[in-house]
Coordinates of C-alpha atoms in Angstrom, one line a residue:
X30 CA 121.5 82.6 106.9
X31 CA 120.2 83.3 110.3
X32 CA 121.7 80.9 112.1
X33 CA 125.3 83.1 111.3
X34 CA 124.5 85.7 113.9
X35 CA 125.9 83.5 116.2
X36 CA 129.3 82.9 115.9
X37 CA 130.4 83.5 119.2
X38 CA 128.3 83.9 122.3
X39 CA 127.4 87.1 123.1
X40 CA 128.7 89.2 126.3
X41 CA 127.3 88.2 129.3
X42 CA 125.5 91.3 130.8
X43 CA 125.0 92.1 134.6
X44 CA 121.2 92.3 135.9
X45 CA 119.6 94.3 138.6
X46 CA 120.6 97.8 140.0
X47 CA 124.2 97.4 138.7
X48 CA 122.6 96.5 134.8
X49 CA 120.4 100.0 135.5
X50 CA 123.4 102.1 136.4
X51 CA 125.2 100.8 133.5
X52 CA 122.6 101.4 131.2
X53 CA 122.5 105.2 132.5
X54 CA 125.6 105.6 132.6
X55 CA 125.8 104.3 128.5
X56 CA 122.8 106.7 127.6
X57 CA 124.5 109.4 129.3
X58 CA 127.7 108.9 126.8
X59 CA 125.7 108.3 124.3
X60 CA 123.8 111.6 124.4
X61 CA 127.2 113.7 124.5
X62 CA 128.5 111.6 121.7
X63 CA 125.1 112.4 119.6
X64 CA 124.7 116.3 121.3
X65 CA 128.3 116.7 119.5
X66 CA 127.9 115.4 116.3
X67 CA 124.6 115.5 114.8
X68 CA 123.5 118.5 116.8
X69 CA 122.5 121.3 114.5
X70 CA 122.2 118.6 111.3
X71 CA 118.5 118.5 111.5
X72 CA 117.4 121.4 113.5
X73 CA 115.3 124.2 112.5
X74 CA 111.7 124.7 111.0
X75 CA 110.2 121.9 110.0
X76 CA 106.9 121.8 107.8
X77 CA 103.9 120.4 109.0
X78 CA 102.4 117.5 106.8
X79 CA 98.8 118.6 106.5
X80 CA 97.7 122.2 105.3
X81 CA 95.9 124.3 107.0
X82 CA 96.0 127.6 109.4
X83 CA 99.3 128.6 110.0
X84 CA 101.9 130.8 109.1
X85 CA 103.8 128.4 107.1
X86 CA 103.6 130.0 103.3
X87 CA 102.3 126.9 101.2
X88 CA 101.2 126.5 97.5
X89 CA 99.0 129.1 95.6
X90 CA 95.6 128.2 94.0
X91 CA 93.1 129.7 92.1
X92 CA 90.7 131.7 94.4
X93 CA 86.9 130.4 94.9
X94 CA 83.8 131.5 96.2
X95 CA 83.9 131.7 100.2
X96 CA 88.4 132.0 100.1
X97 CA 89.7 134.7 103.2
X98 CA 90.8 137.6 101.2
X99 CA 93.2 138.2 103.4
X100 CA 95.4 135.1 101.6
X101 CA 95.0 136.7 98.5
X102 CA 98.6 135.8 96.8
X103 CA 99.3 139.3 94.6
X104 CA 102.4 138.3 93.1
X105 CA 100.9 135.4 91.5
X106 CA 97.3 137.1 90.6
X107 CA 99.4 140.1 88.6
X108 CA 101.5 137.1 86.8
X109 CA 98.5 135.1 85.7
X110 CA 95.9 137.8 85.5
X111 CA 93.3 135.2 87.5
X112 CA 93.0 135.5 91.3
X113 CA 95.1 133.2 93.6
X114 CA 95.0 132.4 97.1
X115 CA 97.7 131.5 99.2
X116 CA 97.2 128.3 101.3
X117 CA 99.0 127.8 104.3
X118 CA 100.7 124.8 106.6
X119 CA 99.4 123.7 109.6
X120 CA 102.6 124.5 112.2
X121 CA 101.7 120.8 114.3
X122 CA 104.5 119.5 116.7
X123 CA 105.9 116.3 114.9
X124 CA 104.9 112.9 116.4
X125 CA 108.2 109.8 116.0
X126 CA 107.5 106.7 116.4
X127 CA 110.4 104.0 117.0
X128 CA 110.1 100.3 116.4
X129 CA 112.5 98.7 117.9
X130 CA 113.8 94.6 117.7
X131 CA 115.7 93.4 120.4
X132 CA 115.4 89.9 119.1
X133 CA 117.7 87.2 120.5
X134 CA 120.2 87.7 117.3
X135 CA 120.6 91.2 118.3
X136 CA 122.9 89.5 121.2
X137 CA 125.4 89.5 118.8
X138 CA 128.8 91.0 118.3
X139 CA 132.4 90.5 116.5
X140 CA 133.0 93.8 116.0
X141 CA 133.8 97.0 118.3
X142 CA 130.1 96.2 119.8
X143 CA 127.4 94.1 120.3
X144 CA 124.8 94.7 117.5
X145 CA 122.3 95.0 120.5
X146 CA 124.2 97.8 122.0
X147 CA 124.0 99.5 117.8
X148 CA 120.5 99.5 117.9
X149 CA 120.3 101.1 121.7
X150 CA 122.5 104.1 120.0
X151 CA 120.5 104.2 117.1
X152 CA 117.2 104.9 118.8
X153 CA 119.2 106.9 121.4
X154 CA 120.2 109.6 118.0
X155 CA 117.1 109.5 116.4
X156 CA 115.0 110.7 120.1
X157 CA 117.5 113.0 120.5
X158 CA 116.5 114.1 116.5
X159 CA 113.4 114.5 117.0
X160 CA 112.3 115.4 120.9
X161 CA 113.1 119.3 121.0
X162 CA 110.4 122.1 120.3
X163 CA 107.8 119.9 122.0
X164 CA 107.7 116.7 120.1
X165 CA 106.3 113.9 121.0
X166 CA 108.3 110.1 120.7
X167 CA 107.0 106.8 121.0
X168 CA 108.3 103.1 120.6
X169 CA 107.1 99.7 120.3
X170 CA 109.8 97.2 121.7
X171 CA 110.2 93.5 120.7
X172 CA 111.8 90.8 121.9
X173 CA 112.0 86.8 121.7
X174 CA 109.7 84.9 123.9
X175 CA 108.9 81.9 122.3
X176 CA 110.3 79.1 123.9
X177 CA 113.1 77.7 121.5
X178 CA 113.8 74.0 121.3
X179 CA 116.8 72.0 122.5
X180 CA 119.5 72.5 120.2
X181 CA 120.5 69.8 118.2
X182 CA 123.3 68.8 115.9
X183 CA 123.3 68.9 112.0
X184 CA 120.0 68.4 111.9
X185 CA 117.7 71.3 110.5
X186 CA 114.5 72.2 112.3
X187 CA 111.5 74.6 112.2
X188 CA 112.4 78.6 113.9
X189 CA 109.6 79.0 116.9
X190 CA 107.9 81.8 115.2
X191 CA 105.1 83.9 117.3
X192 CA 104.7 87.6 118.1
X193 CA 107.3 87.5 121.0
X194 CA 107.1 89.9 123.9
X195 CA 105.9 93.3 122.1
X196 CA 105.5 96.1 124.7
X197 CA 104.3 99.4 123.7
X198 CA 105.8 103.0 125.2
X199 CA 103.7 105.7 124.7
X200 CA 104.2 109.0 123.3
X201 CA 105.6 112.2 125.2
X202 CA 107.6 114.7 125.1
X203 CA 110.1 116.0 127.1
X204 CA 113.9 115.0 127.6
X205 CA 113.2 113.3 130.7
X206 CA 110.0 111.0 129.5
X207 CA 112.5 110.5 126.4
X208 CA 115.1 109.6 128.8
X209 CA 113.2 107.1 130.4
X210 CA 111.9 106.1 127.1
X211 CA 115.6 104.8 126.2
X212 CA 116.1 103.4 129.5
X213 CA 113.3 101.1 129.3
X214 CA 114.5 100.0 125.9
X215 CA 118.2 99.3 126.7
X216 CA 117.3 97.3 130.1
X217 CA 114.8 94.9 128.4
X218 CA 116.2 91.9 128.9
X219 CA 117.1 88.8 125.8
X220 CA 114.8 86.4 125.6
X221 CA 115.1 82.7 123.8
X222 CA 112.8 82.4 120.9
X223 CA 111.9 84.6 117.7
X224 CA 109.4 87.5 117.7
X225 CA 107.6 88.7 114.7
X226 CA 109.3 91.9 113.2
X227 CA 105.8 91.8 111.0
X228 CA 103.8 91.8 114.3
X229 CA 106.1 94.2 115.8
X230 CA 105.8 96.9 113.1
X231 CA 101.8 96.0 112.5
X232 CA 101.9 97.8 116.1
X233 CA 102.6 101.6 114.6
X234 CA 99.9 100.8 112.3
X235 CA 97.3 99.9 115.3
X236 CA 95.3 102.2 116.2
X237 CA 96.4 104.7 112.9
X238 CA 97.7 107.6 114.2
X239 CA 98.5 111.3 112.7
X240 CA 101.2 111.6 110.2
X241 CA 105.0 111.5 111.4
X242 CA 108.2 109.8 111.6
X243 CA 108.3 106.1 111.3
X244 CA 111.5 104.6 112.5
X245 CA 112.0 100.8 112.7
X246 CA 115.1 99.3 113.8
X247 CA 116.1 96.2 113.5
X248 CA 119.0 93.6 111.5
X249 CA 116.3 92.3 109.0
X250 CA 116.7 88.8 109.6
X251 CA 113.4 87.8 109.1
X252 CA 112.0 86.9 106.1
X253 CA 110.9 90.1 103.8
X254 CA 107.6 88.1 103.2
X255 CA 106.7 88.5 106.8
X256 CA 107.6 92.8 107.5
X257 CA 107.4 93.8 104.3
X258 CA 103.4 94.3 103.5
X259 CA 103.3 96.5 107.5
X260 CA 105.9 98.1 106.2
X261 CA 104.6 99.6 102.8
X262 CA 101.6 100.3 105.2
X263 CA 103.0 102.0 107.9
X264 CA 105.1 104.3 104.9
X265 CA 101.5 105.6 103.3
X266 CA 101.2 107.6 106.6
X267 CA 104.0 108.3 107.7
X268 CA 108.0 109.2 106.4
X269 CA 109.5 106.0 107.1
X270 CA 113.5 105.3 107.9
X271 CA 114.8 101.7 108.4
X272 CA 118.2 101.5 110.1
X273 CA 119.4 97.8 109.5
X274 CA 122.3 96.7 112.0
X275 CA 124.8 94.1 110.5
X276 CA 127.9 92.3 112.1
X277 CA 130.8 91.5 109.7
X278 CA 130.9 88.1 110.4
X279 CA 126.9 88.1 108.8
X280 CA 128.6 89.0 105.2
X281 CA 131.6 86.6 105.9
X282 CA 133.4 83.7 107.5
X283 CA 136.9 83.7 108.3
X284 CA 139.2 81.2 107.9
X285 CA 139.6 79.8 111.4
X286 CA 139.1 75.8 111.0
X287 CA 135.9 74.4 112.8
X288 CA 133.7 77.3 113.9
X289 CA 130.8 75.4 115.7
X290 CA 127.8 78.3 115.5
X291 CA 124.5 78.2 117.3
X292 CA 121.3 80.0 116.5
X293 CA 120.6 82.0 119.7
X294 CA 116.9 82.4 118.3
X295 CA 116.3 78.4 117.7
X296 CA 119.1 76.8 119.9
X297 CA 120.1 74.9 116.3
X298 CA 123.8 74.2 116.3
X299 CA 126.4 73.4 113.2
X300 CA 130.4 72.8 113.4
X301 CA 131.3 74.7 109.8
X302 CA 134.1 74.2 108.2
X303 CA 135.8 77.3 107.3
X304 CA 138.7 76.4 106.1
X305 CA 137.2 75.3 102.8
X306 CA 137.4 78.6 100.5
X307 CA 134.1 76.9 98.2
X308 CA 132.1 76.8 101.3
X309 CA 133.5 81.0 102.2
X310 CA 132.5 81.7 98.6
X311 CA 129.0 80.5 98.8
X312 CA 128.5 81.7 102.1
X313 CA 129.1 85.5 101.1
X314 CA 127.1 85.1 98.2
X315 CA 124.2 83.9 99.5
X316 CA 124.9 86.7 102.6
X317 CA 125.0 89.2 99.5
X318 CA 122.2 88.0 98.3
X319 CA 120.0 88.2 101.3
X320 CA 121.1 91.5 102.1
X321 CA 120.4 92.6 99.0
X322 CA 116.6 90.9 99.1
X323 CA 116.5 93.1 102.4
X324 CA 117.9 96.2 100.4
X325 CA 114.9 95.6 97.7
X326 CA 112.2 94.9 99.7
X327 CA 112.7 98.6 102.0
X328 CA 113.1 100.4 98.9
X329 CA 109.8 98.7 97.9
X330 CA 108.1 99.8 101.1
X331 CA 109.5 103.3 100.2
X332 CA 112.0 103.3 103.0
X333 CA 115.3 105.7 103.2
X334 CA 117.6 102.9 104.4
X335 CA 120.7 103.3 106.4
X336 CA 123.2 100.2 107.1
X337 CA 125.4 100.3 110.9
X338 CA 127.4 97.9 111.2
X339 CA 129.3 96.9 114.7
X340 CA 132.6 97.0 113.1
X341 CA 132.3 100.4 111.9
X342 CA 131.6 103.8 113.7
X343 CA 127.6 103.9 114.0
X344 CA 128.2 107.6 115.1
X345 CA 129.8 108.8 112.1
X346 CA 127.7 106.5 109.2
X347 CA 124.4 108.4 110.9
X348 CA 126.1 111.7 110.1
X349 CA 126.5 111.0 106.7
X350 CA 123.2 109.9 106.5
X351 CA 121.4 112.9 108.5
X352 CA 123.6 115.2 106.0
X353 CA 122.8 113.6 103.0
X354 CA 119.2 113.5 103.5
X355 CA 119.2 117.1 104.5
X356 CA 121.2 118.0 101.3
X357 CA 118.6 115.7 99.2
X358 CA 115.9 117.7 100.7
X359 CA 117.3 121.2 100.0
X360 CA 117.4 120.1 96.2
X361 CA 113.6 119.2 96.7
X362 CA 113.8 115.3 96.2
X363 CA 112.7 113.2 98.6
X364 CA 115.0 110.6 98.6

């Protein structure tokens, strides 16, 4: 199913100094657009993940040899007639962590944008989320890198598969280091070749790092078997969200005669005939299928999922999402 990310080529994009001021010049829109919609969804006091001093109220225990009298919880000592303490939550500024795969199928687009351009916004909202009151954010970028080899016609051959070019940003905080953060991540250029999304995520596990927010981005392509096991890792330290980017023509082929497609991550090339309806039908089931292997093996991991898809407004699906999760958590579930 991979090999239907590529459709159509993707937009040729400029490089150099004019490639930079574009990409400000998008970041710049793009924080507006986030500043005017999800400001205000997610801000406030936040919990810390670990107890200790603070002057976050916490839960009560039962009080033991050596406890500061001075957290001596009265309400709940007159209830229960047995001495309670009150512990407290350690106020720590929240470290976010994004993962982020620029892959060469990200080059993709049918829709309103290029799925690349999806996942540029995406990590543009979430640092935006997550960088006031002195929080620190963080990514690890990957992209292709492995040489792919020459494309050939109808017959099938092995993806290049290795780690890809993985580059690590660290974490600060600050709007401007965020700023820059972004920048680097929407000016790394495509590369031939597939990178690891396992690999790539293994990286927010090496060297383990404090709790915080986990964030990988990416559209899932590769197979679960290789990103799922760093992935139920990474979510035993962390509160993990997975934000999976999907192009229409991914779920679906439209009936436009011969469609010749191309892999941009192997160079492999078909001619498909779409005019067939059988050949439509088991297309979208075996897209529904993988997408819903994909769907399985995140809520295995214990990840809160959220689908953009380029034909659809990002913007406005992250809304939904940031407000449902907020509402979730006001009814004290977690998911």
């Amino acid at each position: 199913m991979a090999w239907a990310a590529a459709v159509t080529p993707a937009t040729p994009r400029p490089a150099g100094a004019a490639d930079s001021t574009r990409s400000g010049a998008v970041l710049a829109r793009l924080q507006l657009l986030v500043t005017r919609k999800l400001d205000g969804l997610l801000q406030g006091d936040y919990a810390g993940l670990l107890p200790g001093p603070g002057s976050e109220a916490g839960e009560s225990r039962e009080y033991r040899p050596g406890d500061d009298v001075r957290r001596m919880d009265w309400p709940v000592t007159a209830r229960t007639t047995m001495p309670h303490v009150r512990r407290t939550v350690a106020d720590r500024e929240l470290e976010t962590w994004l993962a982020v795969d620029l892959s060469a199928s990200l080059d993709f687009g049918t829709g309103r944008w290029l799925k690349r351009d999806v996942v540029v916004a995406a990590a543009t909202a979430v640092t935006h989320l997550t960088v006031r009151g002195g929080n620190r954010v963080g990514a690890v970028v990957g992209s292709g890198g492995v040489e792919a080899p020459p494309a050939r016609r109808w017959r099938p051959q092995p993806p290049p598969v290795g780690p890809g070019q993985l580059v690590r940003l660290p974490a600060r905080s600050g709007r401007r280091e965020a700023q820059g953060l972004l920048r680097a991540i929407a000016e790394t250029p495509p590369r031939p070749g597939r990178s690891d999304l396992g690999a790539l995520v293994d990286m927010l596990n090496r060297p383990p790092r404090r709790r915080g927010v986990a964030v990988v981005i990416s559209d899932f392509l590769a197979p679960p078997r290789q990103w799922a096991r760093p992935l139920r890792k990474l979510r035993v330290r962390h509160d993990l969200l997975a934000i999976e980017v999907v192009d229409p023509r991914e779920l679906e082929l439209p009936d436009v005669g011969v469609l010749p497609v191309v892999d941009p991550e192997t160079g492999e090339l078909h001619e498909v005939q779409t005019a067939d309806p059988a050949l439509r039908h088991r297309y979208a089931a075996a897209a529904a299928a993988q997408r819903a292997e994909i769907a399985a093996a995140l809520r295995a991991a214990g990840a809160a999922h959220l689908r953009l898809r380029t034909d659809r407004d990002w913007l406005l699906d992250m809304v939904r999402f940031v407000a449902a999760q907020r509402h979730a958590r006001t009814r004290g579930t977690t998911r």
